[in-house]
Amino acid sequence: METNWNESQPIYRQLRDRVVAMILEGVLNDGDPLPSVRSVAAEYRLNPLTVLKGYQQLVDEQLVEKKRGRGMFVSDGARRALMKGERQRFMEDEWPRIAATIQRLGLSVDDLLEEARNAPAAEPTTLAPMRAEDPDQEAHGE
């Protein structure tokens, strides 16, 4: 995870968005543990309460579940739910602007497909240690 935080949005929200990106990209799958609050806070020099607030948003959205004494884990069906919501948001909010720009610039479908074929692959989103070194390690999310 990059350590450059955008000043236009709270850090806890950016952290939440990065975990969402990891779920959408398949870096985190159903049942996978999230890195512990402590490890993320230490790795990125954040207040643990900031990390916890970002994680709590994911719990509130039912994308992540807390397992007492074990940590936080990606909920079953989280990716499917996110894909549905994100696709709808994209089609309603972003696509109309993109389509207008494509039309304004006179780009063809062939132009866009060629550009897509030549585009470099995106690096997967990451977060501090994805898996604890010791599976029995406590404090995996609380």
Coordinates of N, CA, C and O in Angstrom, one line a residue:
M1 N 0.9 -1.2 0.0 CA 0.0 0.0 0.0 C 0.9 1.2 0.0 O 1.8 1.3 0.8
E2 N 0.6 2.1 -0.9 CA 1.4 3.4 -0.9 C 1.1 4.2 0.4 O 0.1 4.1 1.0
T3 N 2.1 4.9 0.8 CA 2.0 5.7 2.0 C 1.6 7.1 1.8 O 1.5 7.9 2.7
N4 N 1.4 7.5 0.5 CA 1.0 8.9 0.2 C -0.6 8.9 0.4 O -1.3 8.3 -0.3
W5 N -1.0 9.7 1.4 CA -2.4 9.8 1.7 C -2.9 11.1 1.0 O -2.3 12.1 1.0
N6 N -4.1 11.0 0.4 CA -4.7 12.1 -0.2 C -5.4 13.0 0.8 O -6.1 12.6 1.7
E7 N -5.0 14.3 0.8 CA -5.5 15.2 1.8 C -7.0 15.6 1.7 O -7.6 16.2 2.6
S8 N -7.6 15.2 0.6 CA -9.0 15.6 0.3 C -10.0 14.6 0.9 O -11.2 14.9 0.9
Q9 N -9.5 13.5 1.5 CA -10.4 12.5 2.1 C -9.7 12.0 3.4 O -8.5 11.8 3.4
P10 N -10.5 11.7 4.4 CA -10.0 11.2 5.6 C -9.2 9.9 5.4 O -9.6 9.1 4.6
I11 N -8.1 9.7 6.2 CA -7.3 8.5 6.0 C -8.1 7.2 6.3 O -7.9 6.2 5.5
Y12 N -8.9 7.2 7.3 CA -9.7 6.0 7.5 C -10.5 5.6 6.3 O -10.7 4.4 6.0
R13 N -11.0 6.6 5.6 CA -11.9 6.3 4.4 C -11.0 5.8 3.3 O -11.3 4.8 2.5
Q14 N -9.8 6.3 3.1 CA -8.8 5.8 2.1 C -8.4 4.4 2.4 O -8.3 3.6 1.5
L15 N -8.2 4.1 3.7 CA -7.8 2.8 4.1 C -9.0 1.8 3.7 O -8.7 0.7 3.2
R16 N -10.2 2.2 4.1 CA -11.4 1.4 3.7 C -11.4 1.1 2.2 O -11.6 0.0 1.8
D17 N -11.2 2.2 1.4 CA -11.2 2.1 0.0 C -10.1 1.1 -0.6 O -10.4 0.4 -1.5
R18 N -9.0 1.1 0.1 CA -7.9 0.2 -0.3 C -8.3 -1.2 -0.1 O -8.0 -2.1 -0.9
V19 N -8.9 -1.5 1.1 CA -9.3 -2.9 1.4 C -10.4 -3.3 0.4 O -10.4 -4.4 -0.2
V20 N -11.3 -2.4 0.0 CA -12.3 -2.7 -1.0 C -11.7 -3.0 -2.3 O -12.0 -4.0 -3.0
A21 N -10.7 -2.2 -2.7 CA -10.0 -2.5 -4.0 C -9.3 -3.9 -3.9 O -9.3 -4.6 -4.9
M22 N -8.7 -4.2 -2.8 CA -8.1 -5.6 -2.7 C -9.1 -6.7 -2.8 O -8.8 -7.7 -3.4
I23 N -10.3 -6.5 -2.3 CA -11.4 -7.5 -2.4 C -11.8 -7.6 -3.9 O -11.9 -8.6 -4.5
L24 N -12.0 -6.4 -4.5 CA -12.4 -6.4 -5.9 C -11.4 -7.0 -6.8 O -11.7 -7.7 -7.8
E25 N -10.1 -6.8 -6.5 CA -9.0 -7.3 -7.4 C -8.7 -8.8 -7.1 O -7.9 -9.4 -7.8
G26 N -9.3 -9.4 -6.1 CA -9.1 -10.7 -5.7 C -7.8 -11.0 -4.9 O -7.4 -12.1 -4.7
V27 N -7.2 -9.9 -4.4 CA -6.1 -10.0 -3.5 C -6.6 -10.6 -2.2 O -5.9 -11.4 -1.6
L28 N -7.7 -10.1 -1.7 CA -8.4 -10.7 -0.6 C -9.7 -11.4 -1.0 O -10.4 -10.8 -1.8
N29 N -9.8 -12.6 -0.6 CA -11.0 -13.4 -0.9 C -11.9 -13.7 0.3 O -11.5 -13.5 1.4
D30 N -13.1 -14.2 0.0 CA -14.0 -14.6 1.1 C -13.2 -15.4 2.2 O -12.5 -16.4 1.8
G31 N -13.4 -15.0 3.4 CA -12.7 -15.8 4.5 C -11.3 -15.4 4.8 O -10.8 -15.8 5.8
D32 N -10.7 -14.6 4.0 CA -9.3 -14.2 4.2 C -9.2 -13.2 5.4 O -10.1 -12.4 5.6
P33 N -8.2 -13.3 6.2 CA -8.0 -12.4 7.3 C -7.5 -11.0 6.8 O -6.7 -11.0 5.9
L34 N -7.9 -10.0 7.5 CA -7.3 -8.7 7.2 C -6.1 -8.5 8.0 O -6.0 -9.2 9.1
P35 N -5.1 -7.8 7.6 CA -3.9 -7.5 8.4 C -4.4 -6.9 9.8 O -5.4 -6.2 9.8
S36 N -3.7 -7.2 10.8 CA -4.1 -6.7 12.1 C -4.0 -5.1 12.2 O -3.3 -4.5 11.4
V37 N -4.9 -4.6 13.0 CA -4.9 -3.1 13.2 C -3.6 -2.7 13.6 O -3.0 -1.7 13.0
R38 N -2.9 -3.4 14.5 CA -1.6 -3.0 15.0 C -0.6 -3.0 13.9 O 0.3 -2.1 13.8
S39 N -0.6 -4.0 13.1 CA 0.5 -4.1 12.0 C 0.3 -3.0 11.0 O 1.3 -2.4 10.5
V40 N -0.9 -2.7 10.6 CA -1.2 -1.6 9.6 C -0.8 -0.3 10.2 O -0.2 0.5 9.6
A41 N -1.2 -0.1 11.5 CA -0.9 1.2 12.2 C 0.6 1.4 12.3 O 1.1 2.5 12.0
A42 N 1.3 0.3 12.6 CA 2.8 0.4 12.8 C 3.5 0.6 11.4 O 4.4 1.5 11.3
E43 N 3.0 -0.2 10.4 CA 3.7 -0.1 9.1 C 3.5 1.3 8.5 O 4.4 1.8 7.8
Y44 N 2.4 1.9 8.6 CA 2.1 3.2 8.0 C 2.1 4.4 8.9 O 1.6 5.5 8.5
R45 N 2.5 4.1 10.1 CA 2.6 5.2 11.1 C 1.3 5.9 11.3 O 1.2 7.2 11.2
L46 N 0.2 5.1 11.5 CA -1.1 5.7 11.7 C -1.6 5.4 13.1 O -1.1 4.4 13.8
N47 N -2.5 6.2 13.6 CA -3.1 5.9 14.9 C -3.9 4.7 14.8 O -4.7 4.5 13.8
P48 N -3.8 3.7 15.7 CA -4.6 2.5 15.6 C -6.1 2.7 15.5 O -6.8 2.0 14.9
L49 N -6.5 3.8 16.2 CA -8.0 4.2 16.1 C -8.4 4.6 14.7 O -9.5 4.3 14.3
T50 N -7.5 5.1 13.9 CA -7.8 5.5 12.5 C -8.0 4.2 11.7 O -8.9 4.1 10.9
V51 N -7.1 3.2 11.9 CA -7.2 2.0 11.2 C -8.5 1.3 11.6 O -9.2 0.8 10.8
L52 N -8.7 1.2 12.9 CA -9.9 0.6 13.4 C -11.2 1.2 12.8 O -12.1 0.5 12.5
K53 N -11.2 2.5 12.7 CA -12.4 3.2 12.1 C -12.6 2.8 10.7 O -13.7 2.6 10.2
G54 N -11.5 2.7 9.9 CA -11.6 2.2 8.5 C -12.1 0.8 8.5 O -13.0 0.5 7.6
Y55 N -11.6 -0.1 9.3 CA -12.1 -1.4 9.4 C -13.5 -1.5 9.8 O -14.3 -2.3 9.3
Q56 N -13.9 -0.7 10.8 CA -15.3 -0.7 11.3 C -16.3 -0.3 10.2 O -17.4 -0.9 10.1
Q57 N -15.9 0.6 9.3 CA -16.8 0.9 8.2 C -17.0 -0.4 7.3 O -18.1 -0.6 6.9
L58 N -16.0 -1.2 7.1 CA -16.2 -2.4 6.4 C -17.1 -3.4 7.1 O -17.9 -4.1 6.5
V59 N -17.0 -3.4 8.4 CA -17.9 -4.3 9.2 C -19.3 -3.8 9.1 O -20.2 -4.5 8.9
D60 N -19.5 -2.4 9.2 CA -20.8 -1.8 9.1 C -21.4 -2.1 7.8 O -22.7 -2.2 7.7
E61 N -20.6 -2.2 6.7 CA -21.1 -2.5 5.4 C -21.2 -4.0 5.1 O -21.6 -4.4 4.0
Q62 N -21.0 -4.8 6.1 CA -21.0 -6.3 6.1 C -20.1 -6.9 5.0 O -20.3 -7.9 4.5
L63 N -19.0 -6.2 4.8 CA -18.0 -6.7 3.9 C -16.9 -7.5 4.7 O -16.2 -8.3 4.1
V64 N -16.8 -7.2 6.0 CA -15.8 -7.8 6.8 C -16.6 -8.2 8.1 O -17.5 -7.5 8.5
E65 N -16.2 -9.3 8.7 CA -16.8 -9.7 10.0 C -15.7 -9.9 11.0 O -14.6 -10.3 10.7
K66 N -16.1 -9.5 12.2 CA -15.2 -9.7 13.4 C -15.4 -11.1 14.0 O -16.5 -11.5 14.1
K67 N -14.3 -11.7 14.3 CA -14.3 -13.0 15.0 C -13.6 -12.8 16.3 O -12.3 -12.6 16.3
R68 N -14.3 -12.8 17.3 CA -13.7 -12.4 18.7 C -12.5 -13.3 18.9 O -12.5 -14.5 18.8
G69 N -11.4 -12.5 19.3 CA -10.2 -13.2 19.6 C -9.3 -13.7 18.4 O -8.2 -14.1 18.6
R70 N -9.9 -13.6 17.2 CA -9.2 -14.1 16.0 C -8.9 -13.0 15.0 O -8.0 -13.1 14.2
G71 N -9.7 -11.9 15.0 CA -9.4 -10.8 14.1 C -10.6 -10.5 13.2 O -11.8 -10.9 13.5
M72 N -10.3 -9.9 12.1 CA -11.3 -9.6 11.1 C -11.1 -10.3 9.8 O -9.9 -10.5 9.4
F73 N -12.2 -10.7 9.2 CA -12.1 -11.6 8.0 C -13.1 -11.1 6.9 O -14.1 -10.6 7.3
V74 N -12.7 -11.3 5.7 CA -13.6 -10.9 4.6 C -14.8 -11.8 4.6 O -14.7 -13.0 4.8
S75 N -16.0 -11.1 4.6 CA -17.3 -11.8 4.7 C -17.5 -12.6 3.4 O -17.1 -12.3 2.3
D76 N -18.3 -13.7 3.6 CA -18.7 -14.5 2.4 C -19.6 -13.6 1.5 O -20.5 -13.0 2.0
G77 N -19.3 -13.6 0.2 CA -20.1 -12.9 -0.7 C -19.7 -11.4 -0.8 O -20.3 -10.6 -1.5
A78 N -18.6 -11.0 -0.1 CA -18.2 -9.6 -0.1 C -17.9 -9.1 -1.6 O -18.3 -8.0 -2.0
R79 N -17.1 -9.9 -2.3 CA -16.7 -9.4 -3.6 C -17.9 -9.3 -4.6 O -18.0 -8.4 -5.3
R80 N -18.8 -10.3 -4.5 CA -20.0 -10.3 -5.3 C -20.8 -9.0 -5.0 O -21.3 -8.3 -6.0
A81 N -21.0 -8.7 -3.8 CA -21.8 -7.6 -3.4 C -21.1 -6.3 -3.8 O -21.8 -5.4 -4.3
L82 N -19.8 -6.2 -3.7 CA -19.0 -5.0 -4.1 C -19.1 -4.8 -5.6 O -19.3 -3.7 -6.1
M83 N -19.0 -5.9 -6.4 CA -19.0 -5.9 -7.8 C -20.3 -5.3 -8.3 O -20.4 -4.4 -9.1
K84 N -21.4 -5.8 -7.7 CA -22.7 -5.3 -8.1 C -22.9 -3.8 -7.8 O -23.3 -3.0 -8.7
G85 N -22.5 -3.4 -6.6 CA -22.6 -2.0 -6.3 C -21.7 -1.1 -7.1 O -22.1 0.0 -7.5
E86 N -20.4 -1.5 -7.2 CA -19.4 -0.7 -8.0 C -19.8 -0.6 -9.5 O -19.6 0.4 -10.1
R87 N -20.3 -1.7 -10.0 CA -20.7 -1.6 -11.4 C -21.8 -0.6 -11.6 O -21.8 0.2 -12.6
Q88 N -22.8 -0.7 -10.7 CA -23.9 0.2 -10.8 C -23.5 1.7 -10.6 O -23.9 2.6 -11.4
R89 N -22.6 1.9 -9.6 CA -22.1 3.2 -9.4 C -21.3 3.7 -10.6 O -21.5 4.9 -11.1
F90 N -20.5 2.9 -11.2 CA -19.7 3.3 -12.4 C -20.7 3.6 -13.6 O -20.5 4.7 -14.2
M91 N -21.7 2.8 -13.8 CA -22.6 3.1 -14.9 C -23.4 4.3 -14.7 O -23.7 5.0 -15.7
E92 N -23.7 4.6 -13.5 CA -24.6 5.8 -13.2 C -23.7 7.1 -13.1 O -24.2 8.2 -13.5
D93 N -22.6 7.0 -12.4 CA -21.8 8.2 -12.1 C -20.7 8.5 -13.1 O -20.5 9.6 -13.5
E94 N -19.9 7.5 -13.4 CA -18.7 7.7 -14.2 C -18.9 7.6 -15.7 O -18.3 8.3 -16.5
W95 N -19.6 6.5 -16.1 CA -19.8 6.2 -17.5 C -20.3 7.4 -18.3 O -19.8 7.7 -19.4
P96 N -21.4 8.1 -17.9 CA -21.9 9.2 -18.7 C -20.8 10.2 -19.0 O -20.7 10.7 -20.2
R97 N -19.9 10.6 -18.1 CA -18.8 11.5 -18.3 C -17.8 10.9 -19.3 O -17.3 11.7 -20.2
I98 N -17.5 9.7 -19.1 CA -16.5 9.0 -20.0 C -17.1 9.0 -21.4 O -16.4 9.3 -22.4
A99 N -18.3 8.5 -21.5 CA -18.9 8.4 -22.9 C -19.0 9.8 -23.6 O -18.7 9.9 -24.8
A100 N -19.3 10.8 -22.8 CA -19.3 12.2 -23.4 C -17.9 12.6 -23.9 O -17.8 13.2 -24.9
T101 N -16.9 12.3 -23.1 CA -15.5 12.6 -23.5 C -15.1 11.8 -24.7 O -14.5 12.4 -25.7
I102 N -15.5 10.5 -24.8 CA -15.2 9.7 -26.0 C -15.8 10.3 -27.2 O -15.2 10.4 -28.3
Q103 N -17.0 10.7 -27.1 CA -17.7 11.3 -28.2 C -17.1 12.6 -28.6 O -16.9 12.9 -29.8
R104 N -16.8 13.5 -27.6 CA -16.2 14.8 -27.9 C -14.9 14.7 -28.6 O -14.5 15.5 -29.5
L105 N -14.1 13.6 -28.2 CA -12.8 13.4 -28.8 C -12.8 12.6 -30.1 O -11.8 12.5 -30.8
G106 N -14.0 12.1 -30.5 CA -14.1 11.4 -31.7 C -13.4 10.0 -31.7 O -13.0 9.6 -32.7
L107 N -13.3 9.4 -30.5 CA -12.6 8.1 -30.4 C -13.6 7.0 -30.9 O -14.8 7.1 -30.6
S108 N -13.0 6.0 -31.6 CA -13.8 4.9 -32.0 C -13.6 3.7 -31.0 O -12.7 3.7 -30.2
V109 N -14.5 2.7 -31.2 CA -14.3 1.5 -30.4 C -13.0 0.9 -30.6 O -12.3 0.4 -29.7
D110 N -12.6 0.9 -31.9 CA -11.3 0.3 -32.2 C -10.1 1.0 -31.5 O -9.2 0.4 -31.0
D111 N -10.2 2.4 -31.5 CA -9.2 3.2 -30.8 C -9.1 2.7 -29.3 O -8.0 2.5 -28.8
L112 N -10.3 2.6 -28.7 CA -10.3 2.3 -27.3 C -9.8 0.9 -27.0 O -9.0 0.6 -26.1
L113 N -10.2 -0.1 -27.9 CA -9.7 -1.5 -27.7 C -8.2 -1.6 -27.9 O -7.5 -2.3 -27.1
E114 N -7.7 -0.9 -28.9 CA -6.2 -0.9 -29.1 C -5.5 -0.3 -27.9 O -4.5 -0.9 -27.4
E115 N -6.0 0.8 -27.3 CA -5.4 1.4 -26.2 C -5.5 0.4 -25.0 O -4.5 0.3 -24.2
A116 N -6.6 -0.2 -24.8 CA -6.8 -1.2 -23.7 C -5.8 -2.3 -23.8 O -5.2 -2.8 -22.8
R117 N -5.6 -2.8 -25.0 CA -4.6 -3.9 -25.3 C -3.2 -3.5 -24.9 O -2.4 -4.3 -24.5
N118 N -2.8 -2.3 -25.2 CA -1.5 -1.8 -24.9 C -1.2 -1.2 -23.5 O -0.1 -0.9 -23.2
A119 N -2.3 -1.1 -22.8 CA -2.2 -0.5 -21.4 C -1.4 -1.5 -20.5 O -1.7 -2.7 -20.6
P120 N -0.5 -1.0 -19.7 CA 0.2 -1.9 -18.7 C -0.8 -2.4 -17.7 O -1.8 -1.7 -17.4
A121 N -0.5 -3.6 -17.2 CA -1.4 -4.2 -16.2 C -1.3 -3.4 -14.9 O -0.2 -3.0 -14.6
A122 N -2.4 -3.2 -14.2 CA -2.4 -2.5 -13.0 C -1.7 -3.4 -11.9 O -1.9 -4.6 -11.9
E123 N -1.0 -2.7 -11.0 CA -0.4 -3.4 -9.9 C -1.5 -3.7 -8.9 O -2.3 -2.8 -8.6
P124 N -1.5 -4.9 -8.3 CA -2.6 -5.1 -7.3 C -2.4 -4.2 -6.1 O -1.3 -3.9 -5.7
T125 N -3.5 -3.9 -5.5 CA -3.5 -3.1 -4.3 C -3.1 -4.0 -3.1 O -3.4 -5.1 -3.0
T126 N -2.2 -3.4 -2.2 CA -1.8 -4.2 -1.1 C -2.0 -3.4 0.2 O -2.2 -2.2 0.2
L127 N -1.8 -4.1 1.3 CA -1.9 -3.6 2.6 C -0.8 -4.3 3.4 O -0.4 -5.3 3.1
A128 N -0.4 -3.7 4.5 CA 0.7 -4.2 5.3 C 0.5 -5.7 5.5 O -0.6 -6.2 5.3
P129 N 1.5 -6.4 6.0 CA 1.5 -7.9 5.9 C 0.2 -8.6 5.7 O -0.7 -8.5 6.6
M130 N 0.0 -9.2 4.6 CA -1.3 -9.8 4.3 C -1.6 -11.0 5.2 O -2.7 -11.3 5.4
R131 N -0.6 -11.7 5.6 CA -0.8 -12.8 6.4 C 0.2 -12.7 7.6 O 1.3 -12.4 7.4
A132 N -0.3 -13.1 8.8 CA 0.6 -13.1 9.9 C 1.6 -14.1 9.7 O 1.4 -15.2 9.2
E133 N 2.8 -13.9 10.2 CA 3.9 -14.9 10.1 C 3.5 -16.1 10.9 O 3.8 -17.2 10.5
D134 N 2.9 -15.9 12.1 CA 2.5 -17.0 12.9 C 1.0 -17.1 12.9 O 0.3 -16.2 13.3
P135 N 0.4 -18.2 12.4 CA -1.0 -18.3 12.3 C -1.7 -18.2 13.6 O -2.9 -17.9 13.7
D136 N -1.0 -18.5 14.7 CA -1.6 -18.5 16.0 C -1.5 -17.1 16.6 O -1.9 -16.9 17.8
Q137 N -0.9 -16.2 15.9 CA -0.6 -14.8 16.4 C -1.9 -14.2 16.8 O -2.9 -14.1 16.1
E138 N -2.0 -13.6 18.1 CA -3.2 -13.0 18.5 C -3.2 -11.6 17.9 O -2.4 -11.3 17.0
A139 N -4.1 -10.7 18.3 CA -4.2 -9.4 17.8 C -4.2 -9.3 16.3 O -3.6 -8.4 15.7
H140 N -4.9 -10.2 15.7 CA -5.0 -10.2 14.2 C -6.0 -9.2 13.7 O -6.1 -9.0 12.5
G141 N -6.6 -8.4 14.5 CA -7.5 -7.4 14.0 C -8.2 -6.6 15.1 O -8.9 -5.8 14.9
E142 N -7.9 -7.0 16.4 CA -8.6 -6.3 17.5 C -7.5 -5.6 18.3 O -6.4 -5.9 18.4

